[in-house]
C-alpha cells in the first residue's frame, strides 16, 4: 500500500469519530515506516500485540508515542514493556496482574491497565470471564496492586456480520464497565472496543477508544 493512503485513511476515520473518542492505530505486523507515516499525520496512539515487536519499533520511532499493548501478554515479557508502555489493554489474569505489579514496583512506576473481558460467542476470544473477574476483585485483589492504575475495560465483539450480535456484545461490555466503575475511581473511564469491521457500532454503543488496524494500514502479512 502507498504510504500516502495511510494519511488519507487516517483522516477519513478521524472525520467519522466523535472528537472525544481516542483512536488507537493498530500497527502490529506493519513496518516502522508505516507507523512513521501515521505519526507524520498526527497519530500518537499505536497498538501492538507482541512485546518484542513493540520494543523494536519504539527504538525506531519518536519518544512521544503512546504504546498500547493489546495482545495477550506473557508474564515473562512483562519486564520488556512495563518501563515505557502507556497502557496494557489486555490484562486478562491474576497472574499477569501480579507480574505487572512486581515489575512496576521494582522500577517505581504506575502502569495504566484495562481489564480485558470476554463477551464474544467464540471460545477463541481472550479475556476474563466476568464472574471470575468479579470474584477476584471481591477478594480484594486491587488493593494488592498499588502500581496498577485501573483505567477501564477492553473487549472484542463476536466476529460476525450480524449487527444485532455485535451490538449485544458491545452493550454487555459497556454494562460491565459501568458495574465495575464504583470499585475504582474517576480514573476508570475507558471503554476500549471496536475494530476495523465494527467500530461504528462500538462508537454508537459508547466506546471511548477504538482500536483500528486494517482500515488504516491495509491487510497484515503474517
Ligand atoms: C488486531 C487487533 C485489532 C485491530 O483489528 P483490525 O481488524 O485490523 O482493525 C484490534 N484489537 C485487538 C485486540 C487486536 O488484536
Short mmCIF file of C-alpha atoms and ligand atoms in Angstrom, two decimals:
data_model
loop_
_atom_site.label_atom_id
_atom_site.label_comp_id
_atom_site.label_asym_id
_atom_site.label_seq_id
_atom_site.Cartn_x
_atom_site.Cartn_y
_atom_site.Cartn_z
CA UNK A 1 0.00 0.00 0.00
CA UNK A 2 1.14 3.53 -0.73
CA UNK A 3 2.09 5.46 2.39
CA UNK A 4 0.02 8.41 1.25
CA UNK A 5 -3.08 6.29 1.62
CA UNK A 6 -2.31 5.76 5.31
CA UNK A 7 -2.59 9.51 5.75
CA UNK A 8 -5.86 9.74 3.87
CA UNK A 9 -7.39 6.70 5.57
CA UNK A 10 -6.48 8.09 8.97
CA UNK A 11 -8.08 11.40 8.08
CA UNK A 12 -11.23 9.66 6.88
CA UNK A 13 -11.56 7.67 10.10
CA UNK A 14 -10.88 10.66 12.33
CA UNK A 15 -13.54 12.62 10.47
CA UNK A 16 -16.04 9.89 11.36
CA UNK A 17 -15.15 9.66 15.04
CA UNK A 18 -16.58 11.96 17.68
CA UNK A 19 -13.69 14.15 18.91
CA UNK A 20 -13.67 12.64 22.40
CA UNK A 21 -13.10 9.09 21.09
CA UNK A 22 -9.45 8.06 21.16
CA UNK A 23 -8.09 6.36 18.04
CA UNK A 24 -5.52 3.65 18.63
CA UNK A 25 -3.82 2.77 15.35
CA UNK A 26 -3.18 -0.97 15.47
CA UNK A 27 0.15 -1.31 13.73
CA UNK A 28 1.03 -4.94 14.52
CA UNK A 29 2.84 -6.72 11.67
CA UNK A 30 3.33 -3.44 9.77
CA UNK A 31 6.81 -1.96 9.31
CA UNK A 32 8.08 1.07 11.21
CA UNK A 33 7.83 3.15 8.02
CA UNK A 34 4.05 2.70 8.05
CA UNK A 35 3.89 3.94 11.64
CA UNK A 36 6.11 6.87 10.74
CA UNK A 37 3.67 7.92 8.05
CA UNK A 38 0.80 7.76 10.53
CA UNK A 39 2.88 9.70 13.04
CA UNK A 40 3.51 12.42 10.48
CA UNK A 41 -0.25 12.60 10.02
CA UNK A 42 -0.59 13.36 13.73
CA UNK A 43 -1.27 9.88 15.10
CA UNK A 44 0.25 9.29 18.55
CA UNK A 45 -1.50 6.19 19.97
CA UNK A 46 -0.34 2.89 18.49
CA UNK A 47 -1.43 -0.64 19.39
CA UNK A 48 0.85 -3.66 19.19
CA UNK A 49 0.19 -7.28 20.12
CA UNK A 50 3.71 -8.64 20.58
CA UNK A 51 6.19 -7.21 23.11
CA UNK A 52 9.32 -7.77 21.02
CA UNK A 53 7.77 -6.01 18.06
CA UNK A 54 6.68 -3.08 20.22
CA UNK A 55 10.14 -2.73 21.74
CA UNK A 56 11.82 -2.87 18.33
CA UNK A 57 9.52 -0.25 16.80
CA UNK A 58 9.81 2.03 19.79
CA UNK A 59 13.55 2.20 19.21
CA UNK A 60 12.95 3.45 15.66
CA UNK A 61 10.21 5.99 16.31
CA UNK A 62 9.69 9.26 18.21
CA UNK A 63 9.53 9.25 22.01
CA UNK A 64 6.12 10.86 22.36
CA UNK A 65 4.22 7.84 21.03
CA UNK A 66 1.76 6.24 23.45
CA UNK A 67 2.21 2.47 23.07
CA UNK A 68 -0.83 0.30 23.80
CA UNK A 69 -0.27 -3.41 24.45
CA UNK A 70 -3.38 -5.07 23.03
CA UNK A 71 -2.33 -8.71 22.69
CA UNK A 72 -2.03 -11.47 25.25
CA UNK A 73 1.00 -10.65 27.40
CA UNK A 74 3.05 -13.49 28.82
CA UNK A 75 4.36 -12.90 32.32
CA UNK A 76 7.95 -13.43 31.18
CA UNK A 77 7.57 -10.50 28.74
CA UNK A 78 6.18 -8.03 31.29
CA UNK A 79 9.63 -6.73 32.12
CA UNK A 80 10.20 -5.66 28.49
CA UNK A 81 7.20 -3.35 28.23
CA UNK A 82 6.47 -2.05 31.75
CA UNK A 83 9.17 0.65 31.62
CA UNK A 84 7.54 2.54 28.76
CA UNK A 85 4.10 1.19 27.84
CA UNK A 86 1.27 3.75 28.00
CA UNK A 87 -1.43 1.22 28.76
CA UNK A 88 -1.72 -2.55 28.93
CA UNK A 89 -5.19 -3.09 27.47
CA UNK A 90 -5.02 -6.87 27.70
CA UNK A 91 -4.91 -7.52 31.44
CA UNK A 92 -6.61 -10.91 31.46
CA UNK A 93 -5.44 -12.81 34.54
CA UNK A 94 -4.49 -12.50 38.20
CA UNK A 95 -1.10 -13.94 37.41
CA UNK A 96 -0.42 -11.23 34.84
CA UNK A 97 -1.60 -8.51 37.23
CA UNK A 98 0.79 -9.79 39.90
CA UNK A 99 3.67 -9.83 37.41
CA UNK A 100 2.97 -6.25 36.30
CA UNK A 101 2.72 -5.15 39.93
CA UNK A 102 6.07 -6.71 40.82
CA UNK A 103 7.88 -5.15 37.89
CA UNK A 104 6.19 -1.74 38.16
CA UNK A 105 7.01 -1.55 41.88
CA UNK A 106 10.59 -2.59 41.20
CA UNK A 107 11.15 0.32 38.82
CA UNK A 108 8.88 2.76 40.69
CA UNK A 109 6.25 3.25 38.00
CA UNK A 110 2.46 3.25 37.86
CA UNK A 111 1.09 1.43 34.84
CA UNK A 112 -2.32 2.06 33.30
CA UNK A 113 -4.25 -1.13 32.61
CA UNK A 114 -7.59 -2.15 31.13
CA UNK A 115 -9.45 -5.25 32.20
CA UNK A 116 -9.97 -7.36 29.08
CA UNK A 117 -13.32 -9.06 29.42
CA UNK A 118 -14.70 -11.83 27.22
CA UNK A 119 -18.11 -11.07 25.74
CA UNK A 120 -17.95 -12.78 22.32
CA UNK A 121 -19.52 -16.09 21.47
CA UNK A 122 -16.32 -17.68 20.18
CA UNK A 123 -14.25 -19.71 22.57
CA UNK A 124 -11.09 -18.39 20.96
CA UNK A 125 -11.59 -14.88 22.29
CA UNK A 126 -9.36 -13.99 25.19
CA UNK A 127 -10.14 -12.10 28.35
CA UNK A 128 -11.60 -12.54 31.80
CA UNK A 129 -14.78 -14.41 32.34
CA UNK A 130 -16.83 -11.68 34.08
CA UNK A 131 -17.84 -13.79 37.07
CA UNK A 132 -14.23 -14.84 37.60
CA UNK A 133 -13.11 -11.24 37.39
CA UNK A 134 -15.67 -10.17 39.99
CA UNK A 135 -14.63 -12.97 42.33
CA UNK A 136 -11.02 -11.89 42.03
CA UNK A 137 -11.93 -8.28 42.78
CA UNK A 138 -14.22 -9.30 45.64
CA UNK A 139 -11.19 -11.00 47.17
CA UNK A 140 -9.51 -7.61 47.47
CA UNK A 141 -7.08 -8.02 44.59
CA UNK A 142 -6.95 -4.37 43.54
CA UNK A 143 -5.68 -3.27 46.95
CA UNK A 144 -2.68 -5.57 46.46
CA UNK A 145 -1.85 -3.87 43.16
CA UNK A 146 -0.96 -0.27 44.06
CA UNK A 147 1.26 0.16 40.99
CA UNK A 148 -1.57 -0.63 38.60
CA UNK A 149 -3.95 2.14 37.66
CA UNK A 150 -7.20 0.55 36.51
CA UNK A 151 -8.50 2.70 33.67
CA UNK A 152 -11.45 0.69 32.37
CA UNK A 153 -12.27 -2.31 30.22
CA UNK A 154 -11.38 -3.67 26.79
CA UNK A 155 -13.10 -6.28 24.68
CA UNK A 156 -13.90 -7.69 21.28
CA UNK A 157 -17.28 -8.46 19.78
CA UNK A 158 -18.15 -11.74 18.11
CA UNK A 159 -16.70 -11.95 14.60
CA UNK A 160 -19.98 -11.95 12.66
CA UNK A 161 -21.95 -9.95 10.10
CA UNK A 162 -24.93 -9.96 12.44
CA UNK A 163 -25.03 -6.41 13.76
CA UNK A 164 -27.50 -7.35 16.49
CA UNK A 165 -24.96 -9.78 17.95
CA UNK A 166 -22.15 -7.22 17.74
CA UNK A 167 -24.35 -4.60 19.41
CA UNK A 168 -25.31 -7.06 22.15
CA UNK A 169 -21.63 -7.78 22.86
CA UNK A 170 -20.69 -4.09 22.99
CA UNK A 171 -23.62 -3.17 25.23
CA UNK A 172 -22.69 -6.00 27.59
CA UNK A 173 -19.12 -4.74 27.75
CA UNK A 174 -20.39 -1.26 28.50
CA UNK A 175 -22.62 -2.64 31.24
CA UNK A 176 -19.65 -4.44 32.79
CA UNK A 177 -17.63 -1.24 32.72
CA UNK A 178 -20.43 0.64 34.48
CA UNK A 179 -20.84 -2.11 37.07
CA UNK A 180 -17.12 -2.18 37.82
CA UNK A 181 -16.58 1.58 37.91
CA UNK A 182 -17.65 2.11 41.56
CA UNK A 183 -14.89 -0.28 42.67
CA UNK A 184 -12.27 2.01 41.17
CA UNK A 185 -12.38 5.78 40.92
CA UNK A 186 -12.89 8.55 38.44
CA UNK A 187 -9.83 7.20 36.57
CA UNK A 188 -11.89 4.21 35.47
CA UNK A 189 -13.16 5.99 32.39
CA UNK A 190 -12.12 3.93 29.38
CA UNK A 191 -14.29 1.66 27.25
CA UNK A 192 -11.98 0.27 24.55
CA UNK A 193 -13.98 -1.55 21.89
CA UNK A 194 -14.37 -1.55 18.13
CA UNK A 195 -12.04 -2.68 15.36
CA UNK A 196 -11.97 -2.11 11.59
CA UNK A 197 -15.09 -4.16 10.93
CA UNK A 198 -17.28 -2.91 13.74
CA UNK A 199 -16.06 0.40 15.17
CA UNK A 200 -19.07 2.49 14.06
CA UNK A 201 -21.28 0.16 16.12
CA UNK A 202 -18.86 0.37 19.04
CA UNK A 203 -18.94 4.16 18.97
CA UNK A 204 -22.73 4.11 18.87
CA UNK A 205 -22.62 1.85 21.94
CA UNK A 206 -20.42 4.25 23.90
CA UNK A 207 -16.81 3.35 23.12
CA UNK A 208 -14.30 5.93 24.39
CA UNK A 209 -11.43 4.30 22.49
CA UNK A 210 -11.34 2.30 19.25
CA UNK A 211 -8.53 0.05 18.01
CA UNK A 212 -8.25 0.14 14.23
CA UNK A 213 -5.62 -1.64 12.16
CA UNK A 214 -6.61 -2.93 8.73
CA UNK A 215 -8.62 0.11 7.69
CA UNK A 216 -5.57 2.33 8.31
CA UNK A 217 -2.64 0.13 7.29
CA UNK A 218 -4.16 -2.48 4.97
CA UNK A 219 -4.12 -6.24 5.35
CA UNK A 220 -1.47 -7.74 7.62
CA UNK A 221 1.04 -10.23 6.22
CA UNK A 222 1.66 -12.81 8.90
C1 LIG B 1 -5.53 -6.80 15.67
C2 LIG B 1 -6.41 -6.22 16.71
C3 LIG B 1 -7.23 -5.09 16.45
C4 LIG B 1 -7.33 -4.43 15.09
O1 LIG B 1 -8.00 -5.24 14.18
P1 LIG B 1 -8.37 -4.69 12.71
O2 LIG B 1 -9.49 -5.59 12.29
O3 LIG B 1 -7.16 -4.85 11.87
O4 LIG B 1 -8.81 -3.29 12.83
C5 LIG B 1 -7.96 -4.57 17.50
N1 LIG B 1 -7.93 -5.11 18.73
C6 LIG B 1 -7.18 -6.19 19.02
C7 LIG B 1 -7.19 -6.73 20.40
C8 LIG B 1 -6.40 -6.79 18.03
O5 LIG B 1 -5.67 -7.86 18.33
#
